[in-house]
Tab-separated table of C-alpha atoms and ligand atoms in Angstrom:
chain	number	residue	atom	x	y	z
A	1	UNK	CA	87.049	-199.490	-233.116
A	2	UNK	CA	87.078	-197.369	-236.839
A	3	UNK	CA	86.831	-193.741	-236.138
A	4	UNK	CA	84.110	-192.090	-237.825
A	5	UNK	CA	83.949	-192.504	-241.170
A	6	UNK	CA	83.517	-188.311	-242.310
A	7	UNK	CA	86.505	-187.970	-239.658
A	8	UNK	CA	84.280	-185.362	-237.698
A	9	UNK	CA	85.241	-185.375	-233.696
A	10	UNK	CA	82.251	-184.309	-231.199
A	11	UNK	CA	82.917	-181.298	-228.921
A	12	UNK	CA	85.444	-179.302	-230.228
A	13	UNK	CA	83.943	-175.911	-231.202
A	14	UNK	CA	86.566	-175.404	-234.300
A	15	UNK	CA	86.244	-173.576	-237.242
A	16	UNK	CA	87.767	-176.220	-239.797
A	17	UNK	CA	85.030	-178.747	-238.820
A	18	UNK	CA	82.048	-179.678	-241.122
A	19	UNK	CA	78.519	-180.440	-240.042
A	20	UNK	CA	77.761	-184.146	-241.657
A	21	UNK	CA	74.091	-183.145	-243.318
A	22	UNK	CA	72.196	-186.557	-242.869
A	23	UNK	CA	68.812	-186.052	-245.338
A	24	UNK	CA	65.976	-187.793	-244.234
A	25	UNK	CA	63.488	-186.902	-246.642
A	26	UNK	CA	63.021	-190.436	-247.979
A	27	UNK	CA	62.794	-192.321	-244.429
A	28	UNK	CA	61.007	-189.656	-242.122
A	29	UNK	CA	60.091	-187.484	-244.950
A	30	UNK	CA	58.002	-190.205	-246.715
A	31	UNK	CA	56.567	-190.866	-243.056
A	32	UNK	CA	54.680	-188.169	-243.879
A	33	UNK	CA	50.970	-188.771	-244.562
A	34	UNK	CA	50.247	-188.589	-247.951
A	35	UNK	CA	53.977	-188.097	-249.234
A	36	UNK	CA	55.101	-191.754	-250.491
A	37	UNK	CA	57.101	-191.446	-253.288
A	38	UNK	CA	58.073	-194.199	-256.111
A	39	UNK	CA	61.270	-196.200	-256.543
A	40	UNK	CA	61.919	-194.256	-259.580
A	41	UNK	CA	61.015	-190.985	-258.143
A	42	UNK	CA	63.773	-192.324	-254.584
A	43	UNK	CA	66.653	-192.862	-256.937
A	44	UNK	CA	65.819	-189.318	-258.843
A	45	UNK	CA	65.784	-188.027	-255.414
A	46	UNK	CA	69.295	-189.727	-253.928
A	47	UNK	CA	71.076	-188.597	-257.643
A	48	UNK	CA	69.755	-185.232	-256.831
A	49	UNK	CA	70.960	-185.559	-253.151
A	50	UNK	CA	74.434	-186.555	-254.269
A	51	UNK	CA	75.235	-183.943	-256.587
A	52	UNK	CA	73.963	-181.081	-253.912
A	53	UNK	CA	76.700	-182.690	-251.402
A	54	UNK	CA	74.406	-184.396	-248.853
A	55	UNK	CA	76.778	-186.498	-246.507
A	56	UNK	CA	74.341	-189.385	-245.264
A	57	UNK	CA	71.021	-190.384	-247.414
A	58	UNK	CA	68.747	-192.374	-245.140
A	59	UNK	CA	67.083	-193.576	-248.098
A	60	UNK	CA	64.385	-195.981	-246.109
A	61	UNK	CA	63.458	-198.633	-243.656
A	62	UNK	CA	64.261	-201.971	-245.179
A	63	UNK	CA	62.424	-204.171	-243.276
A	64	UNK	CA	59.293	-202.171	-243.489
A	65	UNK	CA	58.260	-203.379	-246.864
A	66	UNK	CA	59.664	-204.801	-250.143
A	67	UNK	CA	59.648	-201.369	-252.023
A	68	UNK	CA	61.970	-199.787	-248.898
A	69	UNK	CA	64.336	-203.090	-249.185
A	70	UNK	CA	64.319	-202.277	-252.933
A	71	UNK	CA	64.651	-198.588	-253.104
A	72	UNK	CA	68.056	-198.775	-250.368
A	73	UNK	CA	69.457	-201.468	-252.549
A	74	UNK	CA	68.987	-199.660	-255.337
A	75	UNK	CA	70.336	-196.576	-254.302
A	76	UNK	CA	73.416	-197.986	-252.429
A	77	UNK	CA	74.179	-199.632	-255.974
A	78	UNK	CA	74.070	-196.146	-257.364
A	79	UNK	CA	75.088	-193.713	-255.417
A	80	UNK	CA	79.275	-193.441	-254.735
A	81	UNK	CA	79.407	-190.285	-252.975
A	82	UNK	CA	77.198	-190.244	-250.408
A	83	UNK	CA	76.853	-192.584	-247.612
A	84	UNK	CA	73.697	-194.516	-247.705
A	85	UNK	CA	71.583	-195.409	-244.076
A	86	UNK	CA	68.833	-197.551	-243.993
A	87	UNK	CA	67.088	-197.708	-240.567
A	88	UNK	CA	66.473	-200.568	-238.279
A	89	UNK	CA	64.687	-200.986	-234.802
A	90	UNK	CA	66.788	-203.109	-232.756
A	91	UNK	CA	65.603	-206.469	-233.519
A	92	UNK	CA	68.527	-208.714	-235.251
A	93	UNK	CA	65.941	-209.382	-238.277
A	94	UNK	CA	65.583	-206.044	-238.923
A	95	UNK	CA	69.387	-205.436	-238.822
A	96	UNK	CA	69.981	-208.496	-241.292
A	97	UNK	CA	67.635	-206.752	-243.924
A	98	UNK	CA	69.005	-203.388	-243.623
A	99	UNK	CA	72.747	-205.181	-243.539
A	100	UNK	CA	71.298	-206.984	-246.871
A	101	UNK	CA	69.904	-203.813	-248.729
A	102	UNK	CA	73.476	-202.273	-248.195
A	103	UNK	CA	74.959	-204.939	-249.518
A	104	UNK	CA	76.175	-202.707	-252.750
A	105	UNK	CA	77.982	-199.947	-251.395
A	106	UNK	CA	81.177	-199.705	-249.224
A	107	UNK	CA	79.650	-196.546	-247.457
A	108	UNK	CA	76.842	-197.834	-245.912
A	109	UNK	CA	75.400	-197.614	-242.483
A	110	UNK	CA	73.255	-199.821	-240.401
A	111	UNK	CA	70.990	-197.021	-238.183
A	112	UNK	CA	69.434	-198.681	-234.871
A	113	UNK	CA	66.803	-197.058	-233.297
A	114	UNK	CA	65.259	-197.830	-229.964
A	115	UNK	CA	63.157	-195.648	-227.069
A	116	UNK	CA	64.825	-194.469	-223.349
A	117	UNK	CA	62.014	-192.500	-222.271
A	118	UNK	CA	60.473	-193.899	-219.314
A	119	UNK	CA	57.318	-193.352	-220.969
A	120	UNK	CA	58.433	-195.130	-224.308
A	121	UNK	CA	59.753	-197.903	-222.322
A	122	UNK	CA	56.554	-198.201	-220.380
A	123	UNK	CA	53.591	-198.180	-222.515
A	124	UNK	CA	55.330	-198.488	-226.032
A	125	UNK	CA	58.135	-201.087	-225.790
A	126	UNK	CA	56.547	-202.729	-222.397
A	127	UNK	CA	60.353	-203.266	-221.069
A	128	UNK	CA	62.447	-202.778	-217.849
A	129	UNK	CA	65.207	-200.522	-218.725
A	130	UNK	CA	67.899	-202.828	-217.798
A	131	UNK	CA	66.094	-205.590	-220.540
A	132	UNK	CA	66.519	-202.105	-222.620
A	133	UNK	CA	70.180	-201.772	-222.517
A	134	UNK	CA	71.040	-205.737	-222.883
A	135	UNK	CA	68.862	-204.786	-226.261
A	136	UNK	CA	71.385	-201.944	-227.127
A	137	UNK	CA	74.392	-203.983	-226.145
A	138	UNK	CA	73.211	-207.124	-228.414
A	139	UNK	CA	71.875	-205.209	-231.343
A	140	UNK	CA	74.745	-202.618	-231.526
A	141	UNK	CA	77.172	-204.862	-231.083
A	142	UNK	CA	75.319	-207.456	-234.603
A	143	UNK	CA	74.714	-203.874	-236.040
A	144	UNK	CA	78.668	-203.553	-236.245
A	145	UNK	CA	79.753	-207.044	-236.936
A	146	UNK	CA	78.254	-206.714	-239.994
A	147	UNK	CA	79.068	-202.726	-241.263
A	148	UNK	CA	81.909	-200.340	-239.685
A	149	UNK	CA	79.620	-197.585	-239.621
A	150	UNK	CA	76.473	-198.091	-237.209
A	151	UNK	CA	74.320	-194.862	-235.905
A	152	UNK	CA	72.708	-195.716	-232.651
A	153	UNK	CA	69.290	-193.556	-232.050
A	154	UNK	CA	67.359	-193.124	-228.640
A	155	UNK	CA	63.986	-192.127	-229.651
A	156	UNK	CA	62.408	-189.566	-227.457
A	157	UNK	CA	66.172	-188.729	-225.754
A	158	UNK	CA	64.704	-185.414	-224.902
A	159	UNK	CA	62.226	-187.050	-222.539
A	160	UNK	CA	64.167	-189.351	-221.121
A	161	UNK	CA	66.230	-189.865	-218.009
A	162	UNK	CA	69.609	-188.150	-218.160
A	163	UNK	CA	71.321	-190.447	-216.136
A	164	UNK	CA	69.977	-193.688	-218.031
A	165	UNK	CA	70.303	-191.538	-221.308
A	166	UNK	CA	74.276	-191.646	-220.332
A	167	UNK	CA	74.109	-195.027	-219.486
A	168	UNK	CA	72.187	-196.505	-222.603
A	169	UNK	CA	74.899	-193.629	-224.705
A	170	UNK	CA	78.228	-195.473	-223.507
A	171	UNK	CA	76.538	-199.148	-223.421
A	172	UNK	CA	75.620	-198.045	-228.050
A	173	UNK	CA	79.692	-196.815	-227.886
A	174	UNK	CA	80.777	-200.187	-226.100
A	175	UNK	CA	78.841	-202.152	-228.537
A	176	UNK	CA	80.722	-200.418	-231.595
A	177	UNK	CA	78.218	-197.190	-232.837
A	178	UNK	CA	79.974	-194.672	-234.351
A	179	UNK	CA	77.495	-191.933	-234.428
A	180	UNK	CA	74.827	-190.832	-231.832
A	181	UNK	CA	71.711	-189.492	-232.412
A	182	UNK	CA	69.372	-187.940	-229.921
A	183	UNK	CA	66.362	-187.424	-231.479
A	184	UNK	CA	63.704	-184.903	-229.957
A	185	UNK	CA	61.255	-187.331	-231.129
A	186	UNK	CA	58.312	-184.957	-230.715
A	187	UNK	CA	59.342	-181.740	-231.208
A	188	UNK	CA	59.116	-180.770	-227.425
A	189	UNK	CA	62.400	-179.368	-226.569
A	190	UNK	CA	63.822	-175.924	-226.122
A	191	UNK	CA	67.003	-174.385	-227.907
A	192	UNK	CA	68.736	-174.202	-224.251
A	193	UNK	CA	67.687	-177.011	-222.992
A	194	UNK	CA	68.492	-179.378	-226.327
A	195	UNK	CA	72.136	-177.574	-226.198
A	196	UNK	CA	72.532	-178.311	-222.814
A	197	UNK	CA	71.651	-182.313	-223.341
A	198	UNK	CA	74.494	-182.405	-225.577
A	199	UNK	CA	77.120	-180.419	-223.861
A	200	UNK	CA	76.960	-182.397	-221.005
A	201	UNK	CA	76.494	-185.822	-223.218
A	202	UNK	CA	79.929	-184.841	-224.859
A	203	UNK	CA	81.576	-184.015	-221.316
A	204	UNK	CA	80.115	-186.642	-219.185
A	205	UNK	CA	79.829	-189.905	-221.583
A	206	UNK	CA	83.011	-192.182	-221.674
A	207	UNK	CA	83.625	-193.002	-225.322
A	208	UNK	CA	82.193	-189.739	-226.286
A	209	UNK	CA	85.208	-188.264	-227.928
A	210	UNK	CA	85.487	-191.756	-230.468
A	211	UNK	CA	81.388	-190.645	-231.653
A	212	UNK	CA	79.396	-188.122	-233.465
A	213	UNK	CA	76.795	-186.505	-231.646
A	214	UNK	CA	73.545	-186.138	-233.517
A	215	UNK	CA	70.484	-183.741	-233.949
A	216	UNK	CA	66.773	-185.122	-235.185
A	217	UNK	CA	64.334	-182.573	-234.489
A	218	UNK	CA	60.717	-182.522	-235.076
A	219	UNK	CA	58.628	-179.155	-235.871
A	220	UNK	CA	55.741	-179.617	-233.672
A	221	UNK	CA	56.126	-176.476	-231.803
A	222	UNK	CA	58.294	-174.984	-235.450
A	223	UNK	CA	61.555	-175.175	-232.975
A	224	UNK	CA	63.037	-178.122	-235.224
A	225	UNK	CA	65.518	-175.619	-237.239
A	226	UNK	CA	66.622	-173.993	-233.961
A	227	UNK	CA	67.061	-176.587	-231.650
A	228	UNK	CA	68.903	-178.583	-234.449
A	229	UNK	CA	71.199	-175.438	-234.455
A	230	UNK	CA	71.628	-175.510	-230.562
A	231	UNK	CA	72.670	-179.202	-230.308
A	232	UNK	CA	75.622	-178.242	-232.344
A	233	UNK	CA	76.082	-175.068	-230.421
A	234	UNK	CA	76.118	-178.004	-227.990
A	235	UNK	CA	78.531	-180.424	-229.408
A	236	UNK	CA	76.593	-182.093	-232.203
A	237	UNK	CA	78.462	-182.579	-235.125
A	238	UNK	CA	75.526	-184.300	-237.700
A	239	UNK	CA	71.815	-182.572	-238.199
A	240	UNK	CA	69.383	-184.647	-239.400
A	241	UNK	CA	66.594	-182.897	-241.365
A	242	UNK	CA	64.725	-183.249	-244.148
A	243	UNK	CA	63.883	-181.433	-247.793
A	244	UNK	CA	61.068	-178.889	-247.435
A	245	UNK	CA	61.219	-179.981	-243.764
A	246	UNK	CA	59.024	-183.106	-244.694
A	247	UNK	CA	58.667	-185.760	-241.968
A	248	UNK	CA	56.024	-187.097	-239.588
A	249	UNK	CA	53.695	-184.714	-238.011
A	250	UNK	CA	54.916	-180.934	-238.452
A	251	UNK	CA	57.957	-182.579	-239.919
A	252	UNK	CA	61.885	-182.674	-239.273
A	253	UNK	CA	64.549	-179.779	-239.365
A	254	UNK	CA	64.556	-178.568	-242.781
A	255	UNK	CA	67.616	-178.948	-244.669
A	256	UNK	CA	67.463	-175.974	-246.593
A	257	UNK	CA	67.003	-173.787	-243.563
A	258	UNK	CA	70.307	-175.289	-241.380
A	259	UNK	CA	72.407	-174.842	-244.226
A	260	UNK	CA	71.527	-171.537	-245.350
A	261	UNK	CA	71.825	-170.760	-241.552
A	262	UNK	CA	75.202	-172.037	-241.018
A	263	UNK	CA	76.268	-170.422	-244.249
A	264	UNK	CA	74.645	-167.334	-243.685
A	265	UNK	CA	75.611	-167.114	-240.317
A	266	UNK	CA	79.087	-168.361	-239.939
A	267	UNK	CA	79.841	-165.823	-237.623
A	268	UNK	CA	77.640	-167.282	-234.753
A	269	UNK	CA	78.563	-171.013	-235.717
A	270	UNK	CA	81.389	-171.498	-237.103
A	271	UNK	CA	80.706	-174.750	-239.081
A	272	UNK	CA	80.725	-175.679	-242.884
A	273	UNK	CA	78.596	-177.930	-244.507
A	274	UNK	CA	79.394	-179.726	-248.444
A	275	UNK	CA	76.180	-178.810	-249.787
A	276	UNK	CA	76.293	-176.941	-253.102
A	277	UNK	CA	73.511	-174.746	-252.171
A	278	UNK	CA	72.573	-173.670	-255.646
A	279	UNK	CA	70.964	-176.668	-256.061
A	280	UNK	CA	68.850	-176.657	-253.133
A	281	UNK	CA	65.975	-175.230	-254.604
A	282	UNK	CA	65.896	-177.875	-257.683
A	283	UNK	CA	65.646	-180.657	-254.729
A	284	UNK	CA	62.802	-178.395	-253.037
A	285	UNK	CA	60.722	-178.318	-256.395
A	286	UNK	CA	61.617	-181.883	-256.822
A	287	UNK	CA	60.291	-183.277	-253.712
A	288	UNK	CA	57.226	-180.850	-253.930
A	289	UNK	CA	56.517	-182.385	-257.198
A	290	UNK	CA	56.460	-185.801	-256.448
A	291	UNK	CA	55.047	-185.651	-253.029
A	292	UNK	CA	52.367	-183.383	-253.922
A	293	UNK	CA	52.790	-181.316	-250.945
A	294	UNK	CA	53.147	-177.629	-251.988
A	295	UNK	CA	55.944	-175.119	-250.745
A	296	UNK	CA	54.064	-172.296	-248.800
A	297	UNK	CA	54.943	-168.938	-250.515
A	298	UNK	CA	56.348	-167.596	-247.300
A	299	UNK	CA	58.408	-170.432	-246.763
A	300	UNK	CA	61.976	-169.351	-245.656
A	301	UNK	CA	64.594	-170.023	-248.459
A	302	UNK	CA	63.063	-171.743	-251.109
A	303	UNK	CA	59.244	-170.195	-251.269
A	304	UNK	CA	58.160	-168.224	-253.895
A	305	UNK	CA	58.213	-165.086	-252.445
A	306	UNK	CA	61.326	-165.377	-250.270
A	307	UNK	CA	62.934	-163.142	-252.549
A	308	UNK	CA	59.709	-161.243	-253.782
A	309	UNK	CA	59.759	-157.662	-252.911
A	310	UNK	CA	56.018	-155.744	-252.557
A	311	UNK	CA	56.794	-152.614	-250.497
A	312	UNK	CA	57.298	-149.277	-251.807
A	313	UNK	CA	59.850	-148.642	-249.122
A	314	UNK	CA	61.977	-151.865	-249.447
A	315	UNK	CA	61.481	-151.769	-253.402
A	316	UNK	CA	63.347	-148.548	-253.342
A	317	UNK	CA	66.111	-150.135	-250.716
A	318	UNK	CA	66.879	-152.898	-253.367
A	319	UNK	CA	67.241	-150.579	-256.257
A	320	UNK	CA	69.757	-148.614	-254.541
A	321	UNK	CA	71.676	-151.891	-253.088
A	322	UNK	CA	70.065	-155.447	-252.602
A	323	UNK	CA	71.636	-155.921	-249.170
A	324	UNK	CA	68.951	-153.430	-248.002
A	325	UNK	CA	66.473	-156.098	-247.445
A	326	UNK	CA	68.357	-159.357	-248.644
A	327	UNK	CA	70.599	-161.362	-246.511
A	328	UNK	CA	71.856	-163.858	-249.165
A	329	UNK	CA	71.186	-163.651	-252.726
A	330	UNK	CA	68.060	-165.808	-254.499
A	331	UNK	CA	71.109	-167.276	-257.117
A	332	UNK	CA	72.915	-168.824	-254.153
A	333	UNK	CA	70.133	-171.281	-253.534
A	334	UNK	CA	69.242	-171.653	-257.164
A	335	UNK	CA	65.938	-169.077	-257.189
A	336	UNK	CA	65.203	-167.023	-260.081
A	337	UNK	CA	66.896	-163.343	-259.716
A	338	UNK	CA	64.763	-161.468	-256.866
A	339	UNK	CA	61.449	-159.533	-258.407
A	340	UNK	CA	60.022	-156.608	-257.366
A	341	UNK	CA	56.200	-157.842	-257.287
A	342	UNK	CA	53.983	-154.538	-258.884
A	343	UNK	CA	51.388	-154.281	-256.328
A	344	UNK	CA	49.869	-151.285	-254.380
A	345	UNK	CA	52.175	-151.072	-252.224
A	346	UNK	CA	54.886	-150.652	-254.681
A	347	UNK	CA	56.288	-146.891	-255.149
A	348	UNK	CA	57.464	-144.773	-258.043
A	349	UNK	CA	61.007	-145.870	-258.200
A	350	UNK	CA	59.877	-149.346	-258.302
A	351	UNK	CA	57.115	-148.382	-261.521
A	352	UNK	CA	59.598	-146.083	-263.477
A	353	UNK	CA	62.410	-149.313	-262.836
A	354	UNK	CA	59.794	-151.672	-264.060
A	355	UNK	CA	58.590	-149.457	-267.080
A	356	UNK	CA	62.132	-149.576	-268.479
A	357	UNK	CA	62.690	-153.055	-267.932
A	358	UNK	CA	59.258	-153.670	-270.352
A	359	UNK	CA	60.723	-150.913	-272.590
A	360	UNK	CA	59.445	-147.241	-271.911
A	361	UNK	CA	61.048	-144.186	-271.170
A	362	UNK	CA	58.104	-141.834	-269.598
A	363	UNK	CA	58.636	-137.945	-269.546
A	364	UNK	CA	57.787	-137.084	-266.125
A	365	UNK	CA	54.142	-135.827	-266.229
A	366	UNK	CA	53.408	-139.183	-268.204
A	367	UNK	CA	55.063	-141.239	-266.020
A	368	UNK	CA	52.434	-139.521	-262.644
A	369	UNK	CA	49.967	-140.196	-265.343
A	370	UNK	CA	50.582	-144.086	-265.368
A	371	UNK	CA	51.673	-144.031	-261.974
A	372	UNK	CA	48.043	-142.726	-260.878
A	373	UNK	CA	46.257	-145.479	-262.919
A	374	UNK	CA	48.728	-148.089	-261.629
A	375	UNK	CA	47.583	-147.190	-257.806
A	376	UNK	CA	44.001	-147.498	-258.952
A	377	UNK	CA	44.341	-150.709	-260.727
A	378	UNK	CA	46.400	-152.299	-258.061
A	379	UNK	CA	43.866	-151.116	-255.745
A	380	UNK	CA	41.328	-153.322	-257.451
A	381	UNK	CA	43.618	-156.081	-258.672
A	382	UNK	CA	44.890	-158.736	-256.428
A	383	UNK	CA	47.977	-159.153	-258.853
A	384	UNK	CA	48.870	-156.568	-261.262
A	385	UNK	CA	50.738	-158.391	-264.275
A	386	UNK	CA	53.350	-156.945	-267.005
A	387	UNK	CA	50.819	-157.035	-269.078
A	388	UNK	CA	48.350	-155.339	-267.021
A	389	UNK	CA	51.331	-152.367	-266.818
A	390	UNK	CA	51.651	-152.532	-270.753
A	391	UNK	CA	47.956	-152.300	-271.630
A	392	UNK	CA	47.448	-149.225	-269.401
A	393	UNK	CA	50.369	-147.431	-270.828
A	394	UNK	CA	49.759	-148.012	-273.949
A	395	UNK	CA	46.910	-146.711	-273.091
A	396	UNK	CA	47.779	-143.606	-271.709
A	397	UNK	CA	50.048	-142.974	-274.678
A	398	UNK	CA	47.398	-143.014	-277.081
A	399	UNK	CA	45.355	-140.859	-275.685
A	400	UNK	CA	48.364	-138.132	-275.545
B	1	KIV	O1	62.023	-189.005	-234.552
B	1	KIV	C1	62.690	-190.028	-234.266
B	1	KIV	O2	62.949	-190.346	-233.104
B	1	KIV	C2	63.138	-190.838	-235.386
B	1	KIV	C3	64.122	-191.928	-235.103
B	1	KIV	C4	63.781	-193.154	-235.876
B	1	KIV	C5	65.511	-191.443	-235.434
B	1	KIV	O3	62.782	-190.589	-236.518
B	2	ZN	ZN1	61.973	-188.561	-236.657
């Protein structure tokens, strides 16, 4: 069997190892209701993708319509740096479309996806679990007679028996996958307990050392960044997530959040990622744009105010040193320089710092002048504007 193509091995906890980022924006992602996005506006997206440094682009589900087919073909013709998934379930037609979108690229991979939840098996796929693995077997092993790199997925692995989980696991490496995804299909885990499925994946499976171990986590209880994080505390070695954390229901890991994390927080998990983060925020805006599906102003790293600072208290803080109340800077993921947002809850330092940045030196009883009026017109005003600021000094100057 190839090794891995990114030459990442499962289970070693090592500094020198990278994290493959696997974007899903334009499979899951577009799953979203409401978010479909163009073929031009998919092979914006995958150049964008490619430049920031993102591993894997699962850039659709070729079987699932002519404009998927088109948009993987497309962007396996284009892109050269990243590899390029398109995703299958495990029926041999489905594999023969993907197998055919991929045709242009050397790095593409064939993703398989199929359920090991009892409940999955039961009511969704209506098979016995040992018809389930002779499925695996037959269409991992057509999966990788026609591409060296196949990704095997069990859909809802964090409801699903462990022992059969093992079991389906080694009967995907037998059959030639090279990565292994356990998806946590509904969002339901817990950090622990998703950390715990792959430590003991990675000690108990046979073959398990020749794969990478995978993360897909949905948001529906807003776990999916942290339980993406445990499975490689676990032994994962790929997190699959999505821009702006887009995906079906409450959505997938977001991107932006696991790799400011592991960069951020290298200390706690020691893994590197390729992205060029400066240029995650571009891809947030971009995604927002065409999918129509605004970034909340709170959101963590790329929202509008997540470097936007109100208080009097941490206003001061960040004009004597930024670290105060900033853990990474806003030019590291491509935001504009952090504000400090003139508001009533801002405090003298902040005014007198923003009255010299519009161009006024105030003697000290005119500067508790315009401070005063500030306070009462921010007490009014839901935003208080530079030009707001200007008009009332100017104002108070004039009257003496
Ligand atoms: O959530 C899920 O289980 C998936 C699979 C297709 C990987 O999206
Ligand atoms: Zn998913």
């Amino acid at each position: 069997m190839t090794p891995p193509s990114s030459g990442v091995s499962a289970g070693a906890f090592d500094k020198r190892d990278n994290v493959v980022i696997f974007d899903t924006t334009m499979r899951d992602g577009e799953q979203s209701p409401g978010a479909s996005m163009s073929h031009d506006e998919k092979l914006e997206l995958a150049k964008i993708l490619e430049e920031m440094g993102v591993d894997v682009i699962e850039a659709g589900f070729p079987i699932a319509s002519n404009g998927d087919f088109e948009a993987v073909r497309e962007i396996a013709k284009i892109v050269k740096n990243s590899t390029i998934a398109g995703l299958c379930r495990a029926h041999q037609v489905d594999i023969d479309r993907c197998a055919e979108a991929l045709k242009g690229t050397q790095r593409g991979r064939i993703h398989v996806v199929i359920a090991t939840s009892d409940l999955h098996m039961k009511h969704k796929l209506q098979m016995e679990p040992d018809a389930v693995i002779d499925v695996i077997a037959r269409s991992v092993g057509h999966a990788r007679n026609l591409r060296d790199d196949v990704e095997w997925s069990a859909e809802d692995a964090t409801r699903s028996d462990r022992q059969f989980l093992r079991r389906a696991i080694e009967t995907a490496i037998k059959a030639g996958a090279t990565t292994i995804n356990l998806p946590d299909t509904v969002g339901y885990t817990y950090p622990s307990e998703y950390a715990d499925l792959f430590s003991w994946m990675v000690n108990n499976v046979e073959g398990a050392d020749k794969v990478i171990f995978s993360t897909h986590c949905h948001n529906d209880l807003g776990l999916a960044v942290a339980n993406s994080l445990a499975g490689v505390q676990g032994g994962a070695r790929q997190i699959e997530c999505a821009i702006n954390g887009l995906g079906e229901r409450a959505g997938n890991a977001a991107l932006e959040e696991i790799v400011m994390a592991l960069k951020v927080r290298g200390d706690k998990l020691p893994f590197e990622t390729k992205i060029d983060t400066t240029h995650i925020t571009r891809a947030s805006r971009y995604v927002s744009a065409i999918t129509g599906f605004p970034v909340q102003y709170n959101k963590a790293i790329v929202g509008k105010n997540a470097f936007a600072h109100e208080s009097g208290i941490h206003q001061d803080g960040m004009l004597k040193n930024r670290e105060t109340y900033e853990i990474m800077t806003p030019e590291s993921v491509g935001q504009a320089p952090s504000s400090l947002v003139m508001g009533k809850h801002s405090g003298s330092h902040a005014f007198r710092a923003k009255l010299k940045d519009l161009g006024y030196e105030l003697g000290q009883n005119a500067l508790k002048e315009a401070f005063g009026r500030f306070k009462d017109l921010a007490d009014r005003k839901k935003h208080v504007y530079d030009d707001d600021i200007i008009a009332l000094v100017d104002d108070a100057l004039a009257r003496g």
